[in-house]
Amino acid sequence: WTPEEQELVADPRLDPPTVRCTKSSFSEADIQAFADGRPWDCFGPGFERSQPHTRTPRIQNGRMNLLGPITDFDTQGGPWGRGYMKSTVDVQPDTWFFDGHFKNDPCMPGTLMFEGCLQLMGFYLSALGYTVSRDGWRFEPVPGEPFELRCRGQVTPTSKELTYEIFVEEVHDGPVPMLYADLLCTIDGLKAFHCTRMGLQLTPAWP
């Protein structure tokens, strides 16, 4: 798969950010701040309005935080000019999931590769400022919309680098913010995981 050969929505909805993030890259400390529930420390000026949040939208924390440094963020970037984000992870041979998947044949579960891509999508939505006024909301796949996953490679203890990329197709700012994108995982130069037109949205986490 290459993004250049992908058939796209001809008349996409591409709503602008509600808060302009001035950063084009994010460190591990920035990502940890977001996972800890401190988006103002992650995204910078304009995100201070989220400080009073009781339960600000965030990605998974602890060992389920699967992202590495985000080296590229551009709301008009990527080969489609509709938005792009990239995160690269250094693979460690003692990473926790190798112990249980599989016996005598360790590899990263494909579901966790997918989870890492979803975390990057959530990060992208947040970087657009869509979580600033949505205390108590959470991320979830857009209900009722199918998507296609293809796995053609493995992350093993001998792998060196895993790269997550999202290629944005559409962005909706509300009333329910949504992001539609193709997802790609590359392992040491091998395109190993692809998802076509994945939809992620913000939704109230109550009742």
Short mmCIF file of C-alpha atoms in Angstrom, two decimals:
data_model
loop_
_atom_site.label_atom_id
_atom_site.label_comp_id
_atom_site.label_asym_id
_atom_site.label_seq_id
_atom_site.Cartn_x
_atom_site.Cartn_y
_atom_site.Cartn_z
CA TRP A 1 0.00 0.00 0.00
CA THR A 2 1.03 3.53 -0.72
CA PRO A 3 -1.02 6.63 0.14
CA GLU A 4 -0.73 7.84 -3.45
CA GLU A 5 -2.84 4.90 -4.69
CA GLN A 6 -5.56 5.25 -2.06
CA GLU A 7 -9.04 6.22 -3.27
CA LEU A 8 -10.17 9.20 -1.19
CA VAL A 9 -13.37 11.04 -0.36
CA ALA A 10 -13.67 13.52 -3.20
CA ASP A 11 -15.19 16.39 -1.22
CA PRO A 12 -13.77 15.94 2.28
CA ARG A 13 -14.87 17.74 5.42
CA LEU A 14 -11.72 19.30 6.88
CA ASP A 15 -12.67 21.52 9.79
CA PRO A 16 -9.94 23.77 11.22
CA PRO A 17 -8.49 23.49 14.75
CA THR A 18 -10.37 25.23 17.53
CA VAL A 19 -7.02 25.95 19.22
CA ARG A 20 -3.87 26.41 17.17
CA CYS A 21 -1.07 24.23 18.54
CA THR A 22 2.27 25.85 17.76
CA LYS A 23 4.24 22.60 17.99
CA SER A 24 5.12 20.35 15.06
CA SER A 25 6.74 17.64 17.22
CA PHE A 26 6.30 16.24 20.72
CA SER A 27 8.77 14.65 23.12
CA GLU A 28 8.22 11.62 25.34
CA ALA A 29 7.70 14.08 28.21
CA ASP A 30 4.96 15.84 26.22
CA ILE A 31 3.22 12.55 25.50
CA GLN A 32 3.47 11.53 29.16
CA ALA A 33 1.93 14.85 30.19
CA PHE A 34 -1.04 14.17 27.91
CA ALA A 35 -1.43 10.62 29.24
CA ASP A 36 -1.27 12.02 32.80
CA GLY A 37 -4.11 14.43 32.04
CA ARG A 38 -2.08 17.63 31.59
CA PRO A 39 -2.77 18.65 27.97
CA TRP A 40 -1.67 22.23 28.66
CA ASP A 41 1.83 20.96 29.44
CA CYS A 42 1.76 18.86 26.28
CA PHE A 43 0.31 21.16 23.64
CA GLY A 44 1.27 24.58 24.99
CA PRO A 45 -0.40 28.00 24.84
CA GLY A 46 -4.16 28.01 24.32
CA PHE A 47 -4.72 24.71 26.11
CA GLU A 48 -4.74 26.21 29.63
CA ARG A 49 -8.55 26.20 29.54
CA SER A 50 -8.43 22.44 30.12
CA GLN A 51 -6.78 22.88 33.55
CA PRO A 52 -10.12 22.87 35.47
CA HIS A 53 -11.16 19.58 33.85
CA THR A 54 -12.28 16.83 36.21
CA ARG A 55 -11.60 14.05 33.68
CA THR A 56 -9.91 15.44 30.61
CA PRO A 57 -9.78 13.20 27.50
CA ARG A 58 -6.45 11.38 27.32
CA ILE A 59 -4.69 8.27 26.00
CA GLN A 60 -3.72 5.16 27.95
CA ASN A 61 -1.04 5.46 30.61
CA GLY A 62 1.58 3.15 32.09
CA ARG A 63 2.68 0.22 30.00
CA MET A 64 -0.36 0.65 27.74
CA ASN A 65 0.99 4.00 26.55
CA LEU A 66 2.41 2.72 23.29
CA LEU A 67 3.63 5.92 21.63
CA GLY A 68 7.16 7.18 21.18
CA PRO A 69 8.28 10.72 20.30
CA ILE A 70 6.06 12.35 17.69
CA THR A 71 8.37 13.75 15.04
CA ASP A 72 5.79 15.10 12.58
CA PHE A 73 2.51 16.95 13.07
CA ASP A 74 1.02 19.04 10.28
CA THR A 75 -2.71 19.72 9.80
CA GLN A 76 -2.09 20.30 6.09
CA GLY A 77 0.71 17.79 5.68
CA GLY A 78 1.08 14.30 4.32
CA PRO A 79 0.78 13.17 0.70
CA TRP A 80 -2.91 14.12 0.65
CA GLY A 81 -2.39 17.59 2.13
CA ARG A 82 -5.16 16.90 4.65
CA GLY A 83 -3.11 16.17 7.78
CA TYR A 84 -0.36 13.87 8.98
CA MET A 85 1.22 12.62 12.21
CA LYS A 86 4.10 10.23 12.87
CA SER A 87 5.47 8.56 16.00
CA THR A 88 8.53 6.31 16.26
CA VAL A 89 9.18 3.76 19.02
CA ASP A 90 12.50 2.08 19.82
CA VAL A 91 11.66 -1.60 20.32
CA GLN A 92 13.16 -3.15 23.46
CA PRO A 93 13.63 -6.97 23.62
CA ASP A 94 12.28 -7.05 27.19
CA THR A 95 9.01 -5.23 26.43
CA TRP A 96 6.21 -6.66 28.57
CA PHE A 97 3.96 -8.13 25.87
CA PHE A 98 6.68 -10.42 24.50
CA ASP A 99 6.37 -12.57 27.66
CA GLY A 100 2.81 -13.64 26.90
CA HIS A 101 2.39 -13.53 23.12
CA PHE A 102 3.21 -16.21 22.00
CA LYS A 103 4.95 -19.01 23.91
CA ASN A 104 8.32 -19.68 22.24
CA ASP A 105 7.34 -17.27 19.44
CA PRO A 106 7.27 -13.74 20.90
CA CYS A 107 5.78 -10.90 18.88
CA MET A 108 3.77 -7.76 19.49
CA PRO A 109 0.02 -8.43 19.27
CA GLY A 110 -1.54 -6.86 16.22
CA THR A 111 -4.24 -5.46 18.49
CA LEU A 112 -1.58 -3.41 20.29
CA MET A 113 -0.23 -2.10 17.00
CA PHE A 114 -3.80 -1.01 16.27
CA GLU A 115 -4.09 0.50 19.76
CA GLY A 116 -0.93 2.54 19.19
CA CYS A 117 -2.44 3.95 15.99
CA LEU A 118 -5.67 4.81 17.82
CA GLN A 119 -3.68 6.60 20.52
CA LEU A 120 -1.99 8.64 17.80
CA MET A 121 -5.39 9.50 16.33
CA GLY A 122 -6.61 10.61 19.76
CA PHE A 123 -3.49 12.70 20.18
CA TYR A 124 -4.13 14.32 16.79
CA LEU A 125 -7.74 15.21 17.69
CA SER A 126 -6.50 16.71 20.95
CA ALA A 127 -3.78 18.71 19.20
CA LEU A 128 -6.58 20.34 17.17
CA GLY A 129 -8.02 21.69 20.42
CA TYR A 130 -11.17 19.58 20.25
CA THR A 131 -10.83 18.31 23.84
CA VAL A 132 -10.40 21.75 25.45
CA SER A 133 -14.15 22.29 25.96
CA ARG A 134 -15.03 18.61 26.44
CA ASP A 135 -14.37 17.63 30.04
CA GLY A 136 -15.43 14.06 30.73
CA TRP A 137 -15.36 12.93 27.11
CA ARG A 138 -13.39 9.94 25.81
CA PHE A 139 -12.18 8.48 22.52
CA GLU A 140 -13.91 5.58 20.79
CA PRO A 141 -14.13 4.11 17.27
CA VAL A 142 -16.98 5.61 15.26
CA PRO A 143 -19.86 3.15 15.88
CA GLY A 144 -21.31 1.15 13.02
CA GLU A 145 -18.63 1.97 10.45
CA PRO A 146 -16.50 -0.93 9.16
CA PHE A 147 -12.78 -0.68 8.54
CA GLU A 148 -10.27 -3.05 6.98
CA LEU A 149 -7.11 -4.24 8.76
CA ARG A 150 -4.20 -5.95 7.05
CA CYS A 151 -1.25 -7.39 8.95
CA ARG A 152 1.80 -8.44 6.93
CA GLY A 153 4.66 -8.30 9.42
CA GLN A 154 5.66 -8.73 13.07
CA VAL A 155 7.37 -6.76 15.78
CA THR A 156 9.73 -9.25 17.45
CA PRO A 157 12.40 -8.89 20.17
CA THR A 158 15.02 -8.47 17.41
CA SER A 159 13.13 -5.56 15.80
CA LYS A 160 14.68 -2.13 16.23
CA GLU A 161 12.10 0.49 15.30
CA LEU A 162 8.31 0.69 15.01
CA THR A 163 6.77 3.69 13.27
CA TYR A 164 3.12 4.72 13.51
CA GLU A 165 1.69 7.02 10.83
CA ILE A 166 -1.77 8.49 10.32
CA PHE A 167 -2.81 9.90 6.95
CA VAL A 168 -5.81 12.15 7.55
CA GLU A 169 -8.76 11.95 5.16
CA GLU A 170 -11.44 13.92 7.03
CA VAL A 171 -11.77 16.00 10.22
CA HIS A 172 -15.07 16.98 11.87
CA ASP A 173 -15.01 19.54 14.70
CA GLY A 174 -18.41 18.68 16.18
CA PRO A 175 -20.86 18.45 17.70
CA VAL A 176 -19.17 15.04 17.94
CA PRO A 177 -15.55 15.52 16.76
CA MET A 178 -14.39 12.80 14.39
CA LEU A 179 -11.18 11.90 12.61
CA TYR A 180 -10.98 9.59 9.59
CA ALA A 181 -7.53 8.40 8.55
CA ASP A 182 -5.52 5.57 7.09
CA LEU A 183 -3.14 3.97 9.58
CA LEU A 184 0.26 2.49 8.80
CA CYS A 185 2.79 0.67 10.98
CA THR A 186 6.29 0.20 9.61
CA ILE A 187 8.83 -2.13 11.24
CA ASP A 188 12.48 -1.58 10.37
CA GLY A 189 11.43 -0.32 6.94
CA LEU A 190 8.79 -3.00 6.29
CA LYS A 191 5.19 -1.85 5.93
CA ALA A 192 3.58 -4.36 8.27
CA PHE A 193 0.13 -3.08 9.30
CA HIS A 194 -2.42 -1.02 7.38
CA CYS A 195 -5.95 0.09 8.21
CA THR A 196 -8.18 1.79 5.65
CA ARG A 197 -10.34 4.77 6.67
CA MET A 198 -10.44 4.26 10.41
CA GLY A 199 -12.84 6.54 12.25
CA LEU A 200 -12.22 7.77 15.81
CA GLN A 201 -14.50 10.13 17.68
CA LEU A 202 -14.87 11.95 20.95
CA THR A 203 -17.95 11.04 22.93
CA PRO A 204 -19.31 11.93 26.38
CA ALA A 205 -18.21 9.35 28.95
CA TRP A 206 -21.49 9.53 30.87
CA PRO A 207 -23.99 8.37 32.02
#
